[in-house]
Amino acid sequence: MKHAVTFTREGRAAPASVHVPTGTLISDAAGLADIEIGQPCGGQGRCGRCAVLVEEGTVRRRSTLRLSQESVEHGYALACQAVVEGDVVIHVPVQEKIERQLASDRMVAEVSVPEDYDYPAYQSVRRLHLTLTPPSMDDQTDDWARLETAFRVQHGIDQMAISLPLLTRLGAVLRMGDWRITAIVDMRLGSRQQSPRLVDLRPGHEDEYSPLWGAAIDIGTTTVTVWLVDLISGKVRAQVAEYNGQIARGEDVISRIVYAGKEGGSQELQHRVLETLNKLLELACQRAKSAVGNVVKVCVAGNSTMMHLLLGIPASSIRLSPFVTTVNQVPPVTAREIGLNACPDAGVECLPGVASYVGADITAGVLASGLDRAENVTLFLDVGTNGETVLGNRDWLVACACSAGPAFEGAGVLNGMRATDGAIEEVWIHSQTLEPTCRVIGKSKPQGICGSGLISLLSEMFITGLLDKAGNVNLQAPTPRVREGRHGGEYVVAWAKETQTGQDIVLTRVDTDNLLRAKASIYAGFTVLANSVGVPLDGIGQLLIGGSFGKYINVEKAVQIGLLPDMDWSRFVFLGNTSVKGAYLALLDWRQQERIAGIARRMTYVELSADNSFYEAFTSALFLPHTDLSKFPSVEAALTKTLTGDPAPVGDLPVPDR
Amino acid sequence: MKHAVTFTREGRAAPASVHVPTGTLISDAAGLADIEIGQPCGGQGRCGRCAVLVEEGTVRRRSTLRLSQESVEHGYALACQAVVEGDVVIHVPVQEKIERQLASDRMVAEVSVPEDYDYPAYQSVRRLHLTLTPPSMDDQTDDWARLETAFRVQHGIDQMAISLPLLTRLGAVLRMGDWRITAIVDMRLGSRQQSPRLVDLRPGHEDEYSPLWGAAIDIGTTTVTVWLVDLISGKVRAQVAEYNGQIARGEDVISRIVYAGKEGGSQELQHRVLETLNKLLELACQRAKSAVGNVVKVCVAGNSTMMHLLLGIPASSIRLSPFVTTVNQVPPVTAREIGLNACPDAGVECLPGVASYVGADITAGVLASGLDRAENVTLFLDVGTNGETVLGNRDWLVACACSAGPAFEGAGVLNGMRATDGAIEEVWIHSQTLEPTCRVIGKSKPQGICGSGLISLLSEMFITGLLDKAGNVNLQAPTPRVREGRHGGEYVVAWAKETQTGQDIVLTRVDTDNLLRAKASIYAGFTVLANSVGVPLDGIGQLLIGGSFGKYINVEKAVQIGLLPDMDWSRFVFLGNTSVKGAYLALLDWRQQERIAGIARRMTYVELSADNSFYEAFTSALFLPHTDLSKFPSVEAALTKTLTGDPAPVGDLPVPDR
């Protein structure tokens, strides 16, 4: 008996139908209908990437281990593990669409404007129109006093600050605009008690609703992210990211600080990050069809070292006991003062940090995640170079940091790279053949492995026995991909002929060690922090994961390598780059800026380096997933299942509207 | 019968005595005693430079025409005109002393500190000591928050502004001083309502009474003057002056504005005046044995064009109808912002101007002269390039300006020069021989003629008939010094062999015309201004004369050429450079800064260019002394006396304590 299997796909008008006998795999039926369903794991039910949505009828699911209960309830099935038992309508998510979205920059995702955002109510920077009486022999008032009067009479602003360079342009702008001008003014709302400040003067009356540009910036040790925002609508109009140009002078904050201490080092590092920032601002403005000179407000998040280096402030005290910064709450500066390529008088708000190793990226992350308003105890984890963790709720906040290193950002790993075109972002290894299947960002050949790819690779190598729990490569494994390389045992993820570079892409023993140290550091950090306030990991309501690549972590695999604690997946929330998101919120709304100041004030910093228990926790976590496997029951189960051929459920499921 | 003539001299312990017969001239007696009394006019009683003080006994005065009644009452006599009739004690002012004082810079004179000055009460900039608790693992507060706390606890200062460059030095200074530092703070007293601002940070606790340096600056179109002031004691510790480096790009404000309008012109002029300023600051600090980086406060006066050019603000609107400036009250800037070589965060207060041609030099002049508190109607006259005049009292102030040109500052005159070493500052011409006697600043040979020398020369040439009332040189005069030169009729003041340059020093027809236009312009200015408010010249209680060389003008000669009105000399007060003096007062005392702001607000500007009566007054004044000689009765008398050989009294008498 044959059954009609009808496939629907997004964006395609006509569904395709085939008739197949009972027991046919959906993936096979799709093949008959000429519909490509990617099966990176080779149809083993292990990668979960062939998930399809059963819209009508039912299928028999052989395995749903890679699907969450919720996904199954929604009607998802793995095409390679589900068989036809009657007429069905199957929806196939368009995989090309995902690829295209990722192609230009994986960071790009729709950002929703806060519901309560209102320009001009909550925006400190405003566009004001002024019409001045021209001077005459009977009224020889100077230009500036004339403008001050117009501000007073037309906008009720009594006192206005102006910079000298803007003053030098005043006469020309007034006359060019025939005494009608548009002023961009920073009202300096909030608790500052300073008079409004002129940011820009433009001849004529600009369209009131044309974009007023602001930039939210996250300066990561490894990656710099810029969001270009229209302050009127609140919408993010361009998102760009790039490696921090300082990487060439050290991959972690400590080596940057050391370099900054050398003759001219501080200036060079400042110059390098500004080069990156200015390139990104230029690119973002190009995409939004604007110009950098129109960016009238900037909000910057970043760890304390990055903030010091951006401002040219010596960071040496950060790495020397007792580990203090020069400044956590940087006074307001302008783009001109720091050399940022924006409107020269644009205010640059550096968000407040808390300590040497808990910077503005973390306060911004707390703001973006809403941890400071949570009812239940919540853990916020920034899976970045510095592995900062915040634990708390609306009543209290404690924070710590550990030096995880840049391995998860693709740096410090031989073939590591940023999550951009050509990066292997997920790997599945066939348990029998030990052959890898890779998902590459964009449609190009691979050229390296990004953070999520590294986690995925590590996990797969461990689960398939290519790595032992100490991270040693099993050189006896029956595959030519395992070999003794210059850096010890290594596994070839892609052969030279398949890659963009024409060279093998490998994971070396050194890479593995770096990754193990990074994950151990992060794991030890949050466990020690939770212990210090007497909260068991089980008592944590939610685990919020920030960090520029956090959004793309496969939970299962992150748990399998012991990076994340083994808890119910529903308690994990992946927030992506919360640092830039916090900067975005503070950029938009002066109330959020007050709020983040409050977060910084409330947060108690716990110094891990003064804590022996951290070192113990760290060394225990240097294994896959941990010396104490009982802390990771799901991994224990997965290892058993893999041995018996049963795959574990997938966590990072493509959903129809992605 | 012989009489004992005893000479006393300042600074010399032993008086010298000679015995001479009745009727001996004091000058001859002095010669016998080997005491040199200079007689520039050759003993004709015309120059008044040989005045001596009769301390005991009496002499018979043949002529006292060059002495004021007051001087005679004080006991002065001209050594060449007084004869011995009994024992006398004669005090001889030490002329070398005068010369030495003038040698380095004629501007240098003791400035008295205002009696009510009190540091720190009235000084906005203060030196504060702070002792911080060093950070520890138990107190990881950042450096800046730590310093803020110290300001709050130790000095009651709640909020403190800091610049980014100062913030970059904070960590090092704190550690260098072992957490004891000296902060230089601008309290921003007065009506500003801004939080105090850090100006400098220095390691350790500085001596509380060691000088705290400030600079009072006058930027004249022709001459730039810098006074280096100890803000603690209020004393002026060095006074230096130099031609404004912009002169090479135009001698008056109009040509400067035109030049500034050219491509790169504004930047060049700004650079040039800054070069002059920085050279002067360097020199002043050398003299005071300090360094420019220690100058923590600057107060600048200058006309509106100079102020715009200093700040790099386009000045074009100043010379185009309706003649408005970009800014009269410049917002506070720092030395760093304008490129002044001082402590980078030193506040630079640009004093307020009133109009395009009545700038901060005039409001500073009114402040320094006290005109704004005068009970009687008083005229303030700045005998500079722009000939500004203010008329008023404590109730009202009106002001005007006329473009006099730089002739009186020695520019625009063939052999003109600034009043410094080698400048002829006074000339006497023998009425018979027509030979000149010159007084030269310093002991060197002459190299040119400064402003007071030009007035003196013009007057002498007129009185001796070398010039007619229209300024034509009498080529028939029986002296080889009169000749037809390249620029028309000219008079040789010094022959080539007598000069430093090895060339004749002459006054040409063109020079005379420039000088006539300058003096006519100034005379017309104040007469029209007085007319405009219905005050006759006679109704003016005092005539205050400012301007960098005003102090050295010989009143009699200035009246003789028709520069100053012919009124009782007791009504003239020569104040010297009132612009720099006003800047000095505002530098010291924030109350004076408020006061000068009030002066600027109260002052009504009268635009002469819109007034036909100015042109009439100007053309009438283009003669020596004026078309209407009846306005100058004393000159009429002097002309008569000269013809009869009787000299006129001298106005500018050296006094014993000079």
PDB file of N, CA, C and O in Angstrom, chain B residues 85-102:
ATOM      1  N   GLU B  85      71.589 130.388  44.637  1.00  0.00           N
ATOM      2  CA  GLU B  85      71.599 131.677  45.329  1.00  0.00           C
ATOM      3  C   GLU B  85      71.896 131.500  46.809  1.00  0.00           C
ATOM      4  O   GLU B  85      71.858 132.447  47.572  1.00  0.00           O
ATOM      5  N   GLY B  86      72.138 130.217  47.229  1.00  0.00           N
ATOM      6  CA  GLY B  86      72.447 129.927  48.630  1.00  0.00           C
ATOM      7  C   GLY B  86      72.807 128.454  48.713  1.00  0.00           C
ATOM      8  O   GLY B  86      72.828 127.745  47.687  1.00  0.00           O
ATOM      9  N   ASP B  87      73.074 127.956  49.948  1.00  0.00           N
ATOM     10  CA  ASP B  87      73.366 126.534  50.112  1.00  0.00           C
ATOM     11  C   ASP B  87      72.122 125.712  49.740  1.00  0.00           C
ATOM     12  O   ASP B  87      71.021 126.039  50.183  1.00  0.00           O
ATOM     13  N   VAL B  88      72.358 124.691  48.999  1.00  0.00           N
ATOM     14  CA  VAL B  88      71.218 123.831  48.601  1.00  0.00           C
ATOM     15  C   VAL B  88      71.621 122.360  48.605  1.00  0.00           C
ATOM     16  O   VAL B  88      72.796 122.006  48.456  1.00  0.00           O
ATOM     17  N   VAL B  89      70.603 121.534  48.808  1.00  0.00           N
ATOM     18  CA  VAL B  89      70.773 120.086  48.620  1.00  0.00           C
ATOM     19  C   VAL B  89      69.874 119.690  47.443  1.00  0.00           C
ATOM     20  O   VAL B  89      68.675 119.964  47.446  1.00  0.00           O
ATOM     21  N   ILE B  90      70.507 119.104  46.470  1.00  0.00           N
ATOM     22  CA  ILE B  90      69.801 118.768  45.217  1.00  0.00           C
ATOM     23  C   ILE B  90      69.777 117.253  45.051  1.00  0.00           C
ATOM     24  O   ILE B  90      70.819 116.607  45.126  1.00  0.00           O
ATOM     25  N   HIS B  91      68.581 116.717  44.827  1.00  0.00           N
ATOM     26  CA  HIS B  91      68.477 115.275  44.549  1.00  0.00           C
ATOM     27  C   HIS B  91      68.430 115.050  43.040  1.00  0.00           C
ATOM     28  O   HIS B  91      67.612 115.620  42.341  1.00  0.00           O
ATOM     29  N   VAL B  92      69.333 114.210  42.596  1.00  0.00           N
ATOM     30  CA  VAL B  92      69.377 113.917  41.156  1.00  0.00           C
ATOM     31  C   VAL B  92      68.779 112.531  40.911  1.00  0.00           C
ATOM     32  O   VAL B  92      69.307 111.539  41.412  1.00  0.00           O
ATOM     33  N   PRO B  93      67.660 112.465  40.201  1.00  0.00           N
ATOM     34  CA  PRO B  93      67.097 111.138  39.874  1.00  0.00           C
ATOM     35  C   PRO B  93      68.131 110.351  39.070  1.00  0.00           C
ATOM     36  O   PRO B  93      68.820 110.919  38.223  1.00  0.00           O
ATOM     37  N   VAL B  94      68.240 109.082  39.394  1.00  0.00           N
ATOM     38  CA  VAL B  94      69.261 108.276  38.714  1.00  0.00           C
ATOM     39  C   VAL B  94      68.772 107.890  37.320  1.00  0.00           C
ATOM     40  O   VAL B  94      67.919 107.033  37.155  1.00  0.00           O
ATOM     41  N   GLN B  95      69.327 108.550  36.355  1.00  0.00           N
ATOM     42  CA  GLN B  95      68.861 108.304  34.985  1.00  0.00           C
ATOM     43  C   GLN B  95      69.260 106.937  34.461  1.00  0.00           C
ATOM     44  O   GLN B  95      68.524 106.322  33.706  1.00  0.00           O
ATOM     45  N   GLU B  96      70.448 106.493  34.900  1.00  0.00           N
ATOM     46  CA  GLU B  96      70.844 105.134  34.477  1.00  0.00           C
ATOM     47  C   GLU B  96      69.791 104.107  34.876  1.00  0.00           C
ATOM     48  O   GLU B  96      69.560 103.146  34.198  1.00  0.00           O
ATOM     49  N   LYS B  97      69.226 104.346  36.046  1.00  0.00           N
ATOM     50  CA  LYS B  97      68.240 103.402  36.544  1.00  0.00           C
ATOM     51  C   LYS B  97      67.045 103.311  35.578  1.00  0.00           C
ATOM     52  O   LYS B  97      66.559 102.228  35.253  1.00  0.00           O
ATOM     53  N   ILE B  98      66.614 104.457  35.158  1.00  0.00           N
ATOM     54  CA  ILE B  98      65.510 104.491  34.206  1.00  0.00           C
ATOM     55  C   ILE B  98      65.888 103.714  32.950  1.00  0.00           C
ATOM     56  O   ILE B  98      65.160 102.870  32.460  1.00  0.00           O
ATOM     57  N   GLU B  99      67.094 104.006  32.480  1.00  0.00           N
ATOM     58  CA  GLU B  99      67.537 103.333  31.265  1.00  0.00           C
ATOM     59  C   GLU B  99      67.592 101.820  31.438  1.00  0.00           C
ATOM     60  O   GLU B  99      67.175 101.071  30.588  1.00  0.00           O
ATOM     61  N   ARG B 100      68.119 101.399  32.582  1.00  0.00           N
ATOM     62  CA  ARG B 100      68.243  99.968  32.803  1.00  0.00           C
ATOM     63  C   ARG B 100      66.867  99.307  32.876  1.00  0.00           C
ATOM     64  O   ARG B 100      66.632  98.251  32.325  1.00  0.00           O
ATOM     65  N   GLN B 101      65.983 100.007  33.531  1.00  0.00           N
ATOM     66  CA  GLN B 101      64.624  99.488  33.655  1.00  0.00           C
ATOM     67  C   GLN B 101      63.973  99.322  32.274  1.00  0.00           C
ATOM     68  O   GLN B 101      63.258  98.378  32.024  1.00  0.00           O
ATOM     69  N   LEU B 102      64.287 100.245  31.417  1.00  0.00           N
ATOM     70  CA  LEU B 102      63.682 100.204  30.094  1.00  0.00           C
ATOM     71  C   LEU B 102      64.426  99.267  29.161  1.00  0.00           C
ATOM     72  O   LEU B 102      63.887  98.809  28.170  1.00  0.00           O
TER      73      LEU B 102
END
